[in-house]
Short mmCIF file of C-alpha atoms in Angstrom, two decimals:
data_model
loop_
_atom_site.label_atom_id
_atom_site.label_comp_id
_atom_site.label_asym_id
_atom_site.label_seq_id
_atom_site.Cartn_x
_atom_site.Cartn_y
_atom_site.Cartn_z
CA MET J 53 106.02 -23.93 88.68
CA ASN J 54 108.57 -21.55 87.12
CA ARG J 55 110.09 -18.94 89.35
CA LEU J 56 111.58 -15.66 88.24
CA THR J 57 115.31 -15.24 88.65
CA PRO J 58 116.47 -12.29 90.78
CA GLN J 59 117.46 -10.40 87.64
CA GLU J 60 114.07 -10.99 85.99
CA SER J 61 112.28 -10.02 89.18
CA GLN J 62 114.27 -6.80 89.43
CA HIS J 63 113.57 -6.00 85.78
CA SER J 64 109.86 -6.55 86.30
CA GLN J 65 109.88 -4.20 89.28
CA ASP J 66 111.75 -1.57 87.27
CA VAL J 67 109.18 -1.80 84.46
CA ASP J 68 106.32 -1.47 86.95
CA THR J 69 108.03 1.53 88.51
CA ASP J 70 108.58 3.19 85.11
CA LEU J 71 104.97 2.67 84.08
CA ARG J 72 103.73 3.99 87.40
CA GLU J 73 105.90 7.06 86.99
CA VAL J 74 104.60 7.63 83.44
CA PHE J 75 101.01 7.47 84.61
CA GLU J 76 101.76 9.81 87.48
CA ILE J 77 103.32 12.36 85.11
CA LEU J 78 100.35 12.13 82.75
CA TRP J 79 97.92 12.42 85.63
CA ARG J 80 99.61 15.55 86.96
CA GLY J 81 99.43 17.08 83.49
CA LYS J 82 95.90 15.88 82.74
CA ARG J 83 94.47 19.38 82.60
CA LEU J 84 97.05 20.53 80.07
CA ILE J 85 96.55 17.39 77.96
CA PHE J 86 92.78 17.79 78.13
CA PHE J 87 92.78 21.43 77.02
CA THR J 88 95.36 20.79 74.30
CA THR J 89 93.25 17.94 72.97
CA LEU J 90 90.11 20.07 73.20
CA PHE J 91 91.80 22.95 71.38
CA PHE J 92 92.92 20.75 68.49
CA SER J 93 89.50 19.12 68.34
CA ILE J 94 87.65 22.43 68.12
CA ILE J 95 90.06 23.83 65.52
CA SER J 96 89.73 20.67 63.42
CA ILE J 97 85.94 20.84 63.56
CA PHE J 98 85.92 24.42 62.27
CA TYR J 99 88.50 23.52 59.61
CA ALA J 100 86.60 20.45 58.46
CA LEU J 101 83.34 22.39 58.25
CA SER J 102 85.05 25.10 56.18
CA LEU J 103 86.04 22.63 53.49
CA PRO J 104 83.59 22.40 50.59
CA ASN J 105 82.16 19.08 49.49
CA ILE J 106 83.90 17.68 46.43
CA TYR J 107 81.84 15.51 44.07
CA ARG J 108 83.25 13.04 41.56
CA SER J 109 81.70 12.20 38.21
CA GLU J 110 83.10 9.04 36.63
CA ALA J 111 82.91 7.49 33.19
CA LEU J 112 83.99 3.98 32.22
CA LEU J 113 85.58 3.88 28.78
CA ALA J 114 86.77 1.12 26.47
CA PRO J 115 89.07 1.42 23.42
CA ALA J 116 87.01 1.42 20.23
CA LYS J 117 87.00 -1.97 18.48
CA LYS J 118 87.88 -0.50 15.11
CA GLU J 119 91.35 0.28 16.46
CA ASP J 120 92.39 -3.37 16.45
CA ASN J 121 91.03 -3.87 12.94
CA LEU J 122 92.96 -0.94 11.55
CA MET J 123 96.15 -1.98 13.31
CA ASN J 124 95.91 -5.47 11.84
CA ALA J 125 95.14 -4.08 8.41
CA MET J 126 98.11 -1.71 8.52
CA GLN J 127 100.47 -4.48 9.59
CA GLY J 128 99.20 -6.68 6.78
CA LEU J 129 99.92 -3.91 4.28
CA SER J 130 103.44 -3.19 5.51
CA GLY J 131 104.98 -5.33 2.79
CA LEU J 132 102.91 -3.71 0.06
CA ALA J 133 103.74 -0.29 1.40
CA GLY J 134 107.45 -1.07 1.23
CA LEU J 135 107.05 -2.14 -2.40
CA ALA J 136 105.28 1.11 -3.15
CA GLY J 137 107.93 3.17 -1.42
CA PHE J 138 106.06 3.79 1.86
CA SER J 139 107.10 3.04 5.41
CA ILE J 140 104.51 1.86 7.94
CA PRO J 141 105.80 1.78 11.52
CA GLU J 142 105.21 -1.40 13.49
CA GLY J 143 104.82 -1.79 17.24
CA SER J 144 103.90 1.86 17.81
CA ALA J 145 101.63 2.88 20.66
CA SER J 146 97.95 2.18 20.11
CA GLN J 147 95.57 5.03 19.46
CA SER J 148 93.99 4.68 22.92
CA ASP J 149 97.44 4.84 24.55
CA GLN J 150 98.19 7.99 22.58
CA ALA J 151 94.84 9.46 23.61
CA LEU J 152 95.58 8.82 27.29
CA GLU J 153 98.81 10.79 26.97
CA VAL J 154 97.06 13.59 25.10
CA LEU J 155 94.36 13.83 27.79
CA SER J 156 96.78 15.28 30.32
CA SER J 157 98.81 17.36 27.86
CA ARG J 158 99.02 21.15 27.97
CA SER J 159 98.08 21.49 24.32
CA PHE J 160 94.87 19.47 24.68
CA PHE J 161 93.82 21.51 27.71
CA ARG J 162 94.72 24.80 26.01
CA ASP J 163 92.93 24.05 22.73
CA LYS J 164 89.98 21.88 23.77
CA ILE J 165 89.19 22.41 27.46
CA PHE J 166 90.25 25.95 28.39
CA PRO J 167 88.08 27.70 25.75
CA ASN J 168 85.01 25.57 26.59
CA ILE J 169 84.75 25.97 30.35
CA ASN J 170 83.84 28.87 32.61
CA LEU J 171 87.28 29.71 34.02
CA PRO J 172 86.03 30.96 37.43
CA ASP J 173 84.49 27.50 37.96
CA LEU J 174 88.05 26.19 37.96
CA MET J 175 90.28 28.93 39.33
CA ALA J 176 88.14 31.22 41.53
CA ASP J 177 87.66 28.88 44.53
CA PRO J 178 84.01 28.15 43.69
CA ARG J 179 81.32 27.22 46.23
CA TRP J 180 78.17 25.36 45.21
CA ASP J 181 74.67 26.22 46.44
CA SER J 182 72.89 22.87 46.26
CA LYS J 183 69.44 24.40 46.76
CA ASN J 184 69.66 26.75 43.78
CA ASN J 185 72.33 24.85 41.84
CA THR J 186 74.45 27.99 41.53
CA LEU J 187 78.12 28.72 42.03
CA SER J 188 79.67 31.60 43.94
CA TYR J 189 83.31 32.65 43.96
CA ASP J 190 85.94 34.10 46.26
CA ASN J 191 85.54 37.88 46.05
CA ASP J 192 89.29 38.31 46.45
CA LEU J 193 89.80 36.35 43.24
CA TYR J 194 86.84 37.11 41.01
CA ASP J 195 84.20 39.86 41.05
CA SER J 196 81.00 38.14 39.99
CA LYS J 197 79.04 41.38 39.59
CA ARG J 198 81.53 42.93 37.20
CA LYS J 199 82.61 39.53 35.84
CA LYS J 200 86.20 40.55 36.31
CA TRP J 201 89.28 38.90 37.80
CA VAL J 202 90.63 40.89 40.77
CA ARG J 203 93.15 38.51 42.29
CA ARG J 204 96.57 39.77 43.35
CA VAL J 205 99.44 37.64 42.15
CA GLY J 206 103.15 38.05 41.64
CA PHE J 207 105.32 37.30 38.67
CA PRO J 208 105.11 35.11 36.61
CA PHE J 209 101.37 34.73 37.24
CA LYS J 210 98.79 37.09 35.75
CA VAL J 211 95.53 38.50 37.06
CA ILE J 212 93.57 36.35 34.60
CA PRO J 213 94.76 32.73 34.97
CA THR J 214 96.64 31.56 31.90
CA PRO J 215 96.07 28.19 30.21
CA GLN J 216 99.37 26.96 31.63
CA GLU J 217 98.54 27.86 35.23
CA SER J 218 95.00 26.53 34.84
CA HIS J 219 96.32 23.29 33.36
CA GLU J 220 98.57 22.67 36.35
CA TYR J 221 95.63 23.08 38.73
CA PHE J 222 93.34 21.00 36.51
CA ILE J 223 95.75 18.06 36.37
CA GLY J 224 96.58 18.21 40.06
CA ASN J 225 93.10 18.70 41.51
CA VAL J 226 90.37 17.94 38.97
CA LEU J 227 91.23 15.26 36.40
CA ASN J 228 91.77 11.61 37.33
CA VAL J 229 92.52 8.89 34.78
CA ASP J 230 92.95 5.24 35.72
CA ASN J 231 93.97 2.79 33.01
CA ASP J 232 93.44 -0.89 33.85
CA ILE J 233 96.23 -2.60 31.93
CA THR J 234 94.64 -6.03 32.38
CA THR J 235 91.22 -5.23 30.90
CA GLY J 236 92.10 -2.16 28.85
CA PHE J 237 89.23 -0.23 30.46
CA VAL J 238 89.78 3.41 31.36
CA THR J 239 88.09 5.20 34.25
CA LEU J 240 87.98 8.95 33.72
CA SER J 241 86.73 11.10 36.58
CA ILE J 242 86.34 14.79 37.35
CA ASP J 243 86.32 16.26 40.88
CA HIS J 244 84.44 19.51 41.50
CA VAL J 245 82.37 21.28 44.13
CA SER J 246 79.40 21.05 41.75
CA PRO J 247 78.38 17.53 40.68
CA PHE J 248 76.79 19.01 37.55
CA VAL J 249 79.96 20.82 36.49
CA ALA J 250 81.93 17.63 37.13
CA LYS J 251 79.57 15.69 34.86
CA ASP J 252 79.68 18.35 32.11
CA TRP J 253 83.48 18.51 32.13
CA ALA J 254 83.80 14.73 31.98
CA GLU J 255 81.52 14.67 28.93
CA LEU J 256 83.47 17.52 27.38
CA ILE J 257 86.79 15.70 27.71
CA ILE J 258 85.42 12.45 26.25
CA ASN J 259 83.82 14.23 23.30
CA GLU J 260 86.87 16.38 22.58
CA ILE J 261 89.42 13.56 22.71
CA ASN J 262 87.31 11.46 20.35
CA GLU J 263 86.77 14.41 18.03
CA GLN J 264 90.44 15.40 17.97
CA PHE J 265 91.63 11.96 16.88
CA ARG J 266 88.69 11.53 14.50
CA VAL J 267 89.44 14.81 12.72
CA ARG J 268 93.16 14.10 12.66
CA ASP J 269 92.73 10.68 11.08
CA HIS J 270 90.06 11.95 8.69
CA GLU J 271 92.31 14.72 7.37
CA LEU J 272 95.26 12.33 7.14
CA ALA J 273 93.15 9.78 5.24
CA LEU J 274 91.92 12.42 2.77
CA SER J 275 95.41 13.72 2.09
CA SER J 276 96.65 10.14 1.69
CA ILE J 277 93.83 9.34 -0.77
CA THR J 278 94.73 12.37 -2.87
CA TYR J 279 98.41 11.46 -2.86
CA LEU J 280 97.84 7.77 -3.64
CA ASN J 281 95.53 8.59 -6.56
CA SER J 282 98.18 10.85 -8.02
CA GLN J 283 100.83 8.15 -7.63
CA ILE J 284 98.62 5.50 -9.25
CA ALA J 285 98.17 7.76 -12.27
CA LEU J 286 101.94 8.18 -12.60
CA THR J 287 103.02 4.52 -12.61
CA ASN J 288 102.49 1.69 -15.06
CA VAL J 289 104.17 -1.02 -12.95
CA VAL J 290 101.49 -3.56 -12.09
CA GLU J 291 102.95 -4.54 -8.72
CA VAL J 292 103.30 -0.94 -7.61
CA ARG J 293 99.79 -0.06 -8.79
CA GLN J 294 98.44 -3.04 -6.86
CA ALA J 295 100.26 -1.97 -3.70
CA LEU J 296 99.02 1.59 -4.07
CA SER J 297 95.47 0.38 -4.65
CA GLU J 298 95.57 -1.69 -1.47
CA LEU J 299 96.80 1.30 0.48
CA LEU J 300 94.17 3.49 -1.15
CA GLN J 301 91.41 1.09 -0.13
CA ASN J 302 92.66 1.09 3.42
CA GLN J 303 92.67 4.88 3.57
CA MET J 304 89.15 5.00 2.14
CA GLN J 305 88.00 2.62 4.89
CA THR J 306 89.64 4.88 7.46
CA SER J 307 87.89 7.89 5.99
CA MET J 308 84.51 6.15 6.20
CA LEU J 309 85.11 5.10 9.80
CA THR J 310 85.99 8.63 10.85
CA ASP J 311 82.78 9.93 9.27
CA ALA J 312 80.49 7.32 10.81
CA ASN J 313 81.89 6.81 14.30
CA PRO J 314 81.66 9.60 16.94
CA ASP J 315 83.15 7.27 19.61
CA TYR J 316 86.33 7.14 17.60
CA VAL J 317 88.95 6.38 20.26
CA PHE J 318 86.88 5.49 23.32
CA SER J 319 83.40 4.06 23.54
CA VAL J 320 81.49 4.97 26.69
CA LEU J 321 80.42 1.92 28.68
CA ASP J 322 79.13 3.91 31.66
CA PRO J 323 78.53 7.64 31.08
CA PRO J 324 79.26 10.30 33.71
CA VAL J 325 76.38 11.42 35.92
CA PRO J 326 76.03 14.07 38.66
CA SER J 327 76.99 12.30 41.87
CA GLU J 328 74.57 12.44 44.78
CA LEU J 329 77.27 11.61 47.34
CA LYS J 330 80.40 13.62 48.03
CA GLU J 331 83.83 12.14 47.37
CA ARG J 332 85.58 14.18 50.05
CA PRO J 333 86.39 15.60 52.56
CA ARG J 334 86.07 12.95 55.25
CA ARG J 335 85.38 15.34 58.08
CA SER J 336 85.14 12.71 60.81
CA ILE J 337 88.60 11.39 59.90
CA ILE J 338 90.04 14.91 60.00
CA VAL J 339 88.60 15.54 63.46
CA ILE J 340 89.72 12.15 64.82
CA LEU J 341 93.29 12.56 63.53
CA ALA J 342 93.55 16.14 64.79
CA THR J 343 92.20 15.15 68.21
CA ALA J 344 94.70 12.31 68.45
CA LEU J 345 97.50 14.67 67.42
CA GLY J 346 96.44 17.13 70.11
CA SER J 347 96.55 14.39 72.76
CA ILE J 348 100.01 13.26 71.64
CA LEU J 349 101.40 16.80 71.60
CA GLY J 350 99.89 17.56 74.99
CA ALA J 351 101.39 14.42 76.52
CA LEU J 352 104.75 15.12 74.87
CA TYR J 353 104.80 18.66 76.28
CA VAL J 354 104.00 17.31 79.77
CA PHE J 355 106.94 14.87 79.58
CA ILE J 356 109.31 17.55 78.30
CA ARG J 357 108.24 19.97 81.04
CA ASN J 358 108.69 17.27 83.67
CA HIS J 359 112.16 16.43 82.35
CA LEU J 360 113.22 20.09 82.35
CA SER J 361 111.92 20.66 85.86
CA ARG J 362 113.88 17.65 87.11
CA GLY J 363 116.99 18.97 85.43
CA ASN J 364 116.59 22.33 87.13
CA GLU J 365 116.06 20.68 90.53
CA SER J 366 119.16 18.50 90.18
CA GLY J 367 121.16 21.48 89.00
#
């Protein structure tokens, strides 16, 4: 049977004494700890209940298949384009990668999102009435009766939120984009107090990003077709005419694809729907963490008070 050495025995006694003293201090300050904990708990309950429910509408997207076909076709024509005097870049970002960058850009929000949403739904601290499916707004920000912004802001902000200010809030609090590099799938989600607004905005973003790239490529293809036809008419060199004809055919295929395919950049695998369950806040977690914080602060104050009182007595 192992016996403790005198030093180990003394250390064990010191530890027991310290723990006993800690418990005695906490016990003497139990009322203060209790009321501090209770105060934080009550405040956290009121705070948690004041937070509106936030709903998330998600859509699962996949890059359109035609993107790979066009990329392969363009790489195959790079030699012909060089012969004809054109330069086709290789290794550039895919169209879906470009679209992901555009999604969060200021210009896309300003031109495609800002004009097509009800701005108070974004910037007037909306609250959703689930029974009537209606939204109300903070009266200090927006007067619903007069349909007028009344918020008080300082420079450089304006009474009516600008696209730039709205974009910052939209990116930070509303839009979420997750790109799975392994599969190539993209999860786009919108957070809002109204699940129906979240669903509408998610659809709006998907439609607008597809339309923007579709129109861009369609206009580029048409201008390229016009230019290539003019160049074919100006040359009699067989090799150059052949190269131009190949490029012309490719641009005509692009033009047809842009006309026939509404899901131009992303195809929707799982469309957004109004969520029945809230995404946040997690009120129980807020209350538990605040209650624990109150207990810790109360105990800390008791120890500090005990230490100061001892210092005064020794002094």
